Amino acid sequence: METFSVRTTARNELVNIDGAVSAALEAMGAGDGVATIFTPHTTAAITINENADPDVCRDWIEKLCRLVPQRESYYRHNEGNSDSHVKSSLVGCSEQVIVRGGRMVLGTWQSVFFAEFDGPRARQVHVAFTPGG
Amino acid sequence: METFSVRTTARNELVNIDGAVSAALEAMGAGDGVATIFTPHTTAAITINENADPDVCRDWIEKLCRLVPQRESYYRHNEGNSDSHVKSSLVGCSEQVIVRGGRMVLGTWQSVFFAEFDGPRARQVHVAFTPGG
Amino acid sequence: METFSVRTTARNELVNIDGAVSAALEAMGAGDGVATIFTPHTTAAITINENADPDVCRDWIEKLCRLVPQRESYYRHNEGNSDSHVKSSLVGCSEQVIVRGGRMVLGTWQSVFFAEFDGPRARQVHVAFTPGG
């Protein structure tokens, strides 16, 4: 298992982590198998989305923040981040990516993103590799 | 593969299953690798969320039930649980957790939860372990 | 790793891919372990849902399209498919299914579906197998 850090700069933000995941796989000597990319936080997530037009990420955040706004009259958790926990759980704290010859098999437009929902913060991401066909 | 049961007591509910998953990993003699925690139901899910303040789980359920209410004028499925299927598919029927030395690598505030969306019922959860680095 | 194609016929659609995934597992000589079913597109997803009453899939699509409509005044991405990217990321581009003796361990009512959110199109799905207990 390898661990790397991500520094976020906004309350809600998508950070491309393709480079860090690839470096982790190389450090583990990964061949053919599956990478599990997991963040150990309950107000953040890992997702796969388009890496070409930055407006795709921007629209994604905007839509998510309107579906799950920060304040709702019925929230009881007193830290003001119930929305962050909901977003984290809906998007999910891990992704699994197929690996061939040590490299992630992603589509042309796909990248792996760290999704921050309660930033800015210093965050961690773990990468594990399970060999297979 | 190990299987355990979960008894739920409400239509929508989060049940902490850390202990049962840990016992399943121990029964399988798990070392380093990845656990796949999977529920074979289409009106339930597996998720990872905060285990400290119970209001986080309560707010999560409340928000999810407002985003996806039980009744919508356009639902056609005649069992009255179309919402349960939507929630199940959005949250997802499995989680993958990295395992080191037989123990799940979770963040301080993370726990694995069984998410009931059409209870109360007796439910099942499968745990598989794939070795890796 | 095995790859197969899916031909979709509508903008939003669920296509049952149990048969194609099972064939991929057989072609790989899968025994006991976990299958990773991954689609390399950012406007599609993989999900598990009920395979019995087609109204469940129909209600699922209807609800998702109302939660995340195609047009929002604040979308900036100029291809008119920001909603497709949001749906793809929320539902997720992969599923993991436990495999025993080469066969997926699914519940009675569960099937694996390819979820199209920007069709009709020709799409791809990858299947990898990681052995385990």
mmCIF file with all atom_site columns, C-alpha atoms in Angstrom, chain C:
data_model
loop_
_atom_site.group_PDB
_atom_site.id
_atom_site.type_symbol
_atom_site.label_atom_id
_atom_site.label_alt_id
_atom_site.label_comp_id
_atom_site.label_asym_id
_atom_site.label_entity_id
_atom_site.label_seq_id
_atom_site.pdbx_PDB_ins_code
_atom_site.Cartn_x
_atom_site.Cartn_y
_atom_site.Cartn_z
_atom_site.occupancy
_atom_site.B_iso_or_equiv
_atom_site.pdbx_formal_charge
_atom_site.auth_seq_id
_atom_site.auth_comp_id
_atom_site.auth_asym_id
_atom_site.auth_atom_id
_atom_site.pdbx_PDB_model_num
ATOM 1   C CA . MET C 1 1   ? -8.773  -8.512  -19.140 1.00 0.00 ? 1   MET C CA 1
ATOM 2   C CA . GLU C 1 2   ? -11.638 -8.968  -21.564 1.00 0.00 ? 2   GLU C CA 1
ATOM 3   C CA . THR C 1 3   ? -13.535 -6.224  -23.405 1.00 0.00 ? 3   THR C CA 1
ATOM 4   C CA . PHE C 1 4   ? -16.978 -6.319  -24.966 1.00 0.00 ? 4   PHE C CA 1
ATOM 5   C CA . SER C 1 5   ? -19.202 -3.811  -26.759 1.00 0.00 ? 5   SER C CA 1
ATOM 6   C CA . VAL C 1 6   ? -22.651 -2.509  -25.878 1.00 0.00 ? 6   VAL C CA 1
ATOM 7   C CA . ARG C 1 7   ? -24.922 -0.824  -28.422 1.00 0.00 ? 7   ARG C CA 1
ATOM 8   C CA . THR C 1 8   ? -27.383 1.597   -26.801 1.00 0.00 ? 8   THR C CA 1
ATOM 9   C CA . THR C 1 9   ? -30.557 2.939   -28.387 1.00 0.00 ? 9   THR C CA 1
ATOM 10  C CA . ALA C 1 10  ? -31.638 5.921   -26.253 1.00 0.00 ? 10  ALA C CA 1
ATOM 11  C CA . ARG C 1 11  ? -30.099 8.929   -24.482 1.00 0.00 ? 11  ARG C CA 1
ATOM 12  C CA . ASN C 1 12  ? -30.700 7.298   -21.074 1.00 0.00 ? 12  ASN C CA 1
ATOM 13  C CA . GLU C 1 13  ? -30.920 3.521   -20.920 1.00 0.00 ? 13  GLU C CA 1
ATOM 14  C CA . LEU C 1 14  ? -30.093 0.498   -18.764 1.00 0.00 ? 14  LEU C CA 1
ATOM 15  C CA . VAL C 1 15  ? -28.794 -2.560  -20.637 1.00 0.00 ? 15  VAL C CA 1
ATOM 16  C CA . ASN C 1 16  ? -28.483 -5.927  -18.843 1.00 0.00 ? 16  ASN C CA 1
ATOM 17  C CA . ILE C 1 17  ? -24.906 -7.212  -19.368 1.00 0.00 ? 17  ILE C CA 1
ATOM 18  C CA . ASP C 1 18  ? -24.951 -10.356 -17.168 1.00 0.00 ? 18  ASP C CA 1
ATOM 19  C CA . GLY C 1 19  ? -24.426 -12.636 -20.160 1.00 0.00 ? 19  GLY C CA 1
ATOM 20  C CA . ALA C 1 20  ? -21.479 -10.684 -21.576 1.00 0.00 ? 20  ALA C CA 1
ATOM 21  C CA . VAL C 1 21  ? -19.784 -10.422 -18.152 1.00 0.00 ? 21  VAL C CA 1
ATOM 22  C CA . SER C 1 22  ? -20.251 -14.157 -17.542 1.00 0.00 ? 22  SER C CA 1
ATOM 23  C CA . ALA C 1 23  ? -18.763 -14.936 -20.957 1.00 0.00 ? 23  ALA C CA 1
ATOM 24  C CA . ALA C 1 24  ? -15.774 -12.683 -20.196 1.00 0.00 ? 24  ALA C CA 1
ATOM 25  C CA . LEU C 1 25  ? -15.176 -14.476 -16.886 1.00 0.00 ? 25  LEU C CA 1
ATOM 26  C CA . GLU C 1 26  ? -15.338 -17.847 -18.641 1.00 0.00 ? 26  GLU C CA 1
ATOM 27  C CA . ALA C 1 27  ? -12.895 -16.667 -21.332 1.00 0.00 ? 27  ALA C CA 1
ATOM 28  C CA . MET C 1 28  ? -10.463 -15.667 -18.564 1.00 0.00 ? 28  MET C CA 1
ATOM 29  C CA . GLY C 1 29  ? -10.803 -19.034 -16.797 1.00 0.00 ? 29  GLY C CA 1
ATOM 30  C CA . ALA C 1 30  ? -11.992 -17.270 -13.624 1.00 0.00 ? 30  ALA C CA 1
ATOM 31  C CA . GLY C 1 31  ? -12.325 -19.366 -10.454 1.00 0.00 ? 31  GLY C CA 1
ATOM 32  C CA . ASP C 1 32  ? -12.831 -17.802 -6.989  1.00 0.00 ? 32  ASP C CA 1
ATOM 33  C CA . GLY C 1 33  ? -12.181 -14.075 -6.606  1.00 0.00 ? 33  GLY C CA 1
ATOM 34  C CA . VAL C 1 34  ? -13.642 -10.703 -7.593  1.00 0.00 ? 34  VAL C CA 1
ATOM 35  C CA . ALA C 1 35  ? -14.680 -9.329  -10.983 1.00 0.00 ? 35  ALA C CA 1
ATOM 36  C CA . THR C 1 36  ? -14.145 -5.639  -11.754 1.00 0.00 ? 36  THR C CA 1
ATOM 37  C CA . ILE C 1 37  ? -16.582 -4.466  -14.434 1.00 0.00 ? 37  ILE C CA 1
ATOM 38  C CA . PHE C 1 38  ? -15.436 -1.061  -15.716 1.00 0.00 ? 38  PHE C CA 1
ATOM 39  C CA . THR C 1 39  ? -16.618 1.228   -18.504 1.00 0.00 ? 39  THR C CA 1
ATOM 40  C CA . PRO C 1 40  ? -14.036 3.672   -19.931 1.00 0.00 ? 40  PRO C CA 1
ATOM 41  C CA . HIS C 1 41  ? -16.561 6.435   -20.678 1.00 0.00 ? 41  HIS C CA 1
ATOM 42  C CA . THR C 1 42  ? -17.372 9.612   -18.707 1.00 0.00 ? 42  THR C CA 1
ATOM 43  C CA . THR C 1 43  ? -21.051 9.797   -19.733 1.00 0.00 ? 43  THR C CA 1
ATOM 44  C CA . ALA C 1 44  ? -21.985 6.221   -18.839 1.00 0.00 ? 44  ALA C CA 1
ATOM 45  C CA . ALA C 1 45  ? -21.825 3.968   -15.765 1.00 0.00 ? 45  ALA C CA 1
ATOM 46  C CA . ILE C 1 46  ? -22.118 0.432   -14.428 1.00 0.00 ? 46  ILE C CA 1
ATOM 47  C CA . THR C 1 47  ? -24.756 -0.372  -11.818 1.00 0.00 ? 47  THR C CA 1
ATOM 48  C CA . ILE C 1 48  ? -26.550 -3.306  -10.205 1.00 0.00 ? 48  ILE C CA 1
ATOM 49  C CA . ASN C 1 49  ? -30.338 -3.237  -10.026 1.00 0.00 ? 49  ASN C CA 1
ATOM 50  C CA . GLU C 1 50  ? -33.446 -5.411  -10.246 1.00 0.00 ? 50  GLU C CA 1
ATOM 51  C CA . ASN C 1 51  ? -33.873 -7.568  -13.350 1.00 0.00 ? 51  ASN C CA 1
ATOM 52  C CA . ALA C 1 52  ? -37.463 -8.743  -12.796 1.00 0.00 ? 52  ALA C CA 1
ATOM 53  C CA . ASP C 1 53  ? -39.951 -5.907  -13.361 1.00 0.00 ? 53  ASP C CA 1
ATOM 54  C CA . PRO C 1 54  ? -38.763 -3.600  -16.210 1.00 0.00 ? 54  PRO C CA 1
ATOM 55  C CA . ASP C 1 55  ? -40.640 -0.744  -14.494 1.00 0.00 ? 55  ASP C CA 1
ATOM 56  C CA . VAL C 1 56  ? -37.890 -0.675  -11.829 1.00 0.00 ? 56  VAL C CA 1
ATOM 57  C CA . CYS C 1 57  ? -35.311 0.329   -14.455 1.00 0.00 ? 57  CYS C CA 1
ATOM 58  C CA . ARG C 1 58  ? -37.771 2.695   -16.087 1.00 0.00 ? 58  ARG C CA 1
ATOM 59  C CA . ASP C 1 59  ? -38.554 4.425   -12.735 1.00 0.00 ? 59  ASP C CA 1
ATOM 60  C CA . TRP C 1 60  ? -34.817 4.577   -11.942 1.00 0.00 ? 60  TRP C CA 1
ATOM 61  C CA . ILE C 1 61  ? -34.071 6.410   -15.211 1.00 0.00 ? 61  ILE C CA 1
ATOM 62  C CA . GLU C 1 62  ? -37.071 8.713   -14.792 1.00 0.00 ? 62  GLU C CA 1
ATOM 63  C CA . LYS C 1 63  ? -36.063 9.687   -11.243 1.00 0.00 ? 63  LYS C CA 1
ATOM 64  C CA . LEU C 1 64  ? -32.394 10.184  -12.142 1.00 0.00 ? 64  LEU C CA 1
ATOM 65  C CA . CYS C 1 65  ? -33.340 12.429  -15.078 1.00 0.00 ? 65  CYS C CA 1
ATOM 66  C CA . ARG C 1 66  ? -35.469 14.587  -12.792 1.00 0.00 ? 66  ARG C CA 1
ATOM 67  C CA . LEU C 1 67  ? -32.769 14.836  -10.132 1.00 0.00 ? 67  LEU C CA 1
ATOM 68  C CA . VAL C 1 68  ? -30.190 15.710  -12.794 1.00 0.00 ? 68  VAL C CA 1
ATOM 69  C CA . PRO C 1 69  ? -32.015 17.278  -15.760 1.00 0.00 ? 69  PRO C CA 1
ATOM 70  C CA . GLN C 1 70  ? -30.223 17.806  -19.072 1.00 0.00 ? 70  GLN C CA 1
ATOM 71  C CA . ARG C 1 71  ? -30.445 21.579  -18.927 1.00 0.00 ? 71  ARG C CA 1
ATOM 72  C CA . GLU C 1 72  ? -29.626 23.876  -16.005 1.00 0.00 ? 72  GLU C CA 1
ATOM 73  C CA . SER C 1 73  ? -29.225 27.638  -16.409 1.00 0.00 ? 73  SER C CA 1
ATOM 74  C CA . TYR C 1 74  ? -25.815 27.533  -14.726 1.00 0.00 ? 74  TYR C CA 1
ATOM 75  C CA . TYR C 1 75  ? -24.161 24.815  -16.825 1.00 0.00 ? 75  TYR C CA 1
ATOM 76  C CA . ARG C 1 76  ? -21.140 26.141  -18.756 1.00 0.00 ? 76  ARG C CA 1
ATOM 77  C CA . HIS C 1 77  ? -19.851 23.012  -20.564 1.00 0.00 ? 77  HIS C CA 1
ATOM 78  C CA . ASN C 1 78  ? -20.929 23.627  -24.145 1.00 0.00 ? 78  ASN C CA 1
ATOM 79  C CA . GLU C 1 79  ? -21.635 20.081  -25.308 1.00 0.00 ? 79  GLU C CA 1
ATOM 80  C CA . GLY C 1 80  ? -25.069 19.945  -23.634 1.00 0.00 ? 80  GLY C CA 1
ATOM 81  C CA . ASN C 1 81  ? -24.177 16.836  -21.644 1.00 0.00 ? 81  ASN C CA 1
ATOM 82  C CA . SER C 1 82  ? -23.082 18.117  -18.238 1.00 0.00 ? 82  SER C CA 1
ATOM 83  C CA . ASP C 1 83  ? -25.947 16.081  -16.806 1.00 0.00 ? 83  ASP C CA 1
ATOM 84  C CA . SER C 1 84  ? -24.467 12.918  -18.360 1.00 0.00 ? 84  SER C CA 1
ATOM 85  C CA . HIS C 1 85  ? -21.148 13.537  -16.588 1.00 0.00 ? 85  HIS C CA 1
ATOM 86  C CA . VAL C 1 86  ? -22.902 14.155  -13.252 1.00 0.00 ? 86  VAL C CA 1
ATOM 87  C CA . LYS C 1 87  ? -24.971 10.960  -13.566 1.00 0.00 ? 87  LYS C CA 1
ATOM 88  C CA . SER C 1 88  ? -21.889 8.970   -14.602 1.00 0.00 ? 88  SER C CA 1
ATOM 89  C CA . SER C 1 89  ? -19.926 10.130  -11.581 1.00 0.00 ? 89  SER C CA 1
ATOM 90  C CA . LEU C 1 90  ? -22.815 9.618   -9.117  1.00 0.00 ? 90  LEU C CA 1
ATOM 91  C CA . VAL C 1 91  ? -23.622 6.099   -10.313 1.00 0.00 ? 91  VAL C CA 1
ATOM 92  C CA . GLY C 1 92  ? -19.965 5.198   -10.867 1.00 0.00 ? 92  GLY C CA 1
ATOM 93  C CA . CYS C 1 93  ? -18.073 3.712   -13.809 1.00 0.00 ? 93  CYS C CA 1
ATOM 94  C CA . SER C 1 94  ? -17.445 0.306   -12.215 1.00 0.00 ? 94  SER C CA 1
ATOM 95  C CA . GLU C 1 95  ? -18.926 -2.444  -10.071 1.00 0.00 ? 95  GLU C CA 1
ATOM 96  C CA . GLN C 1 96  ? -17.155 -5.228  -8.187  1.00 0.00 ? 96  GLN C CA 1
ATOM 97  C CA . VAL C 1 97  ? -18.846 -8.609  -7.950  1.00 0.00 ? 97  VAL C CA 1
ATOM 98  C CA . ILE C 1 98  ? -17.677 -11.637 -5.958  1.00 0.00 ? 98  ILE C CA 1
ATOM 99  C CA . VAL C 1 99  ? -17.004 -14.691 -8.178  1.00 0.00 ? 99  VAL C CA 1
ATOM 100 C CA . ARG C 1 100 ? -17.151 -18.337 -7.018  1.00 0.00 ? 100 ARG C CA 1
ATOM 101 C CA . GLY C 1 101 ? -16.253 -21.160 -9.360  1.00 0.00 ? 101 GLY C CA 1
ATOM 102 C CA . GLY C 1 102 ? -16.228 -18.730 -12.271 1.00 0.00 ? 102 GLY C CA 1
ATOM 103 C CA . ARG C 1 103 ? -19.762 -17.458 -11.638 1.00 0.00 ? 103 ARG C CA 1
ATOM 104 C CA . MET C 1 104 ? -20.897 -14.108 -10.254 1.00 0.00 ? 104 MET C CA 1
ATOM 105 C CA . VAL C 1 105 ? -22.443 -14.302 -6.778  1.00 0.00 ? 105 VAL C CA 1
ATOM 106 C CA . LEU C 1 106 ? -25.496 -12.087 -7.353  1.00 0.00 ? 106 LEU C CA 1
ATOM 107 C CA . GLY C 1 107 ? -28.744 -11.981 -5.393  1.00 0.00 ? 107 GLY C CA 1
ATOM 108 C CA . THR C 1 108 ? -31.879 -13.523 -6.907  1.00 0.00 ? 108 THR C CA 1
ATOM 109 C CA . TRP C 1 109 ? -33.096 -10.182 -8.260  1.00 0.00 ? 109 TRP C CA 1
ATOM 110 C CA . GLN C 1 110 ? -29.735 -8.600  -9.066  1.00 0.00 ? 110 GLN C CA 1
ATOM 111 C CA . SER C 1 111 ? -28.275 -8.073  -12.533 1.00 0.00 ? 111 SER C CA 1
ATOM 112 C CA . VAL C 1 112 ? -25.369 -5.975  -13.755 1.00 0.00 ? 112 VAL C CA 1
ATOM 113 C CA . PHE C 1 113 ? -26.425 -3.133  -16.044 1.00 0.00 ? 113 PHE C CA 1
ATOM 114 C CA . PHE C 1 114 ? -24.607 -0.808  -18.403 1.00 0.00 ? 114 PHE C CA 1
ATOM 115 C CA . ALA C 1 115 ? -26.068 2.652   -17.779 1.00 0.00 ? 115 ALA C CA 1
ATOM 116 C CA . GLU C 1 116 ? -26.120 4.925   -20.819 1.00 0.00 ? 116 GLU C CA 1
ATOM 117 C CA . PHE C 1 117 ? -26.484 8.655   -20.113 1.00 0.00 ? 117 PHE C CA 1
ATOM 118 C CA . ASP C 1 118 ? -25.559 10.202  -23.493 1.00 0.00 ? 118 ASP C CA 1
ATOM 119 C CA . GLY C 1 119 ? -26.688 7.713   -26.140 1.00 0.00 ? 119 GLY C CA 1
ATOM 120 C CA . PRO C 1 120 ? -27.432 6.218   -28.453 1.00 0.00 ? 120 PRO C CA 1
ATOM 121 C CA . ARG C 1 121 ? -23.835 5.095   -28.916 1.00 0.00 ? 121 ARG C CA 1
ATOM 122 C CA . ALA C 1 122 ? -21.487 2.135   -29.278 1.00 0.00 ? 122 ALA C CA 1
ATOM 123 C CA . ARG C 1 123 ? -19.788 1.631   -25.897 1.00 0.00 ? 123 ARG C CA 1
ATOM 124 C CA . GLN C 1 124 ? -17.153 -0.581  -24.312 1.00 0.00 ? 124 GLN C CA 1
ATOM 125 C CA . VAL C 1 125 ? -16.948 -2.506  -21.041 1.00 0.00 ? 125 VAL C CA 1
ATOM 126 C CA . HIS C 1 126 ? -13.790 -4.063  -19.566 1.00 0.00 ? 126 HIS C CA 1
ATOM 127 C CA . VAL C 1 127 ? -13.826 -7.031  -17.182 1.00 0.00 ? 127 VAL C CA 1
ATOM 128 C CA . ALA C 1 128 ? -10.850 -7.974  -14.996 1.00 0.00 ? 128 ALA C CA 1
ATOM 129 C CA . PHE C 1 129 ? -10.595 -10.844 -12.517 1.00 0.00 ? 129 PHE C CA 1
ATOM 130 C CA . THR C 1 130 ? -8.521  -10.854 -9.320  1.00 0.00 ? 130 THR C CA 1
ATOM 131 C CA . PRO C 1 131 ? -8.301  -14.246 -7.591  1.00 0.00 ? 131 PRO C CA 1
ATOM 132 C CA . GLY C 1 132 ? -9.027  -14.533 -3.874  1.00 0.00 ? 132 GLY C CA 1
ATOM 133 C CA . GLY C 1 133 ? -11.043 -16.256 -1.187  1.00 0.00 ? 133 GLY C CA 1
#
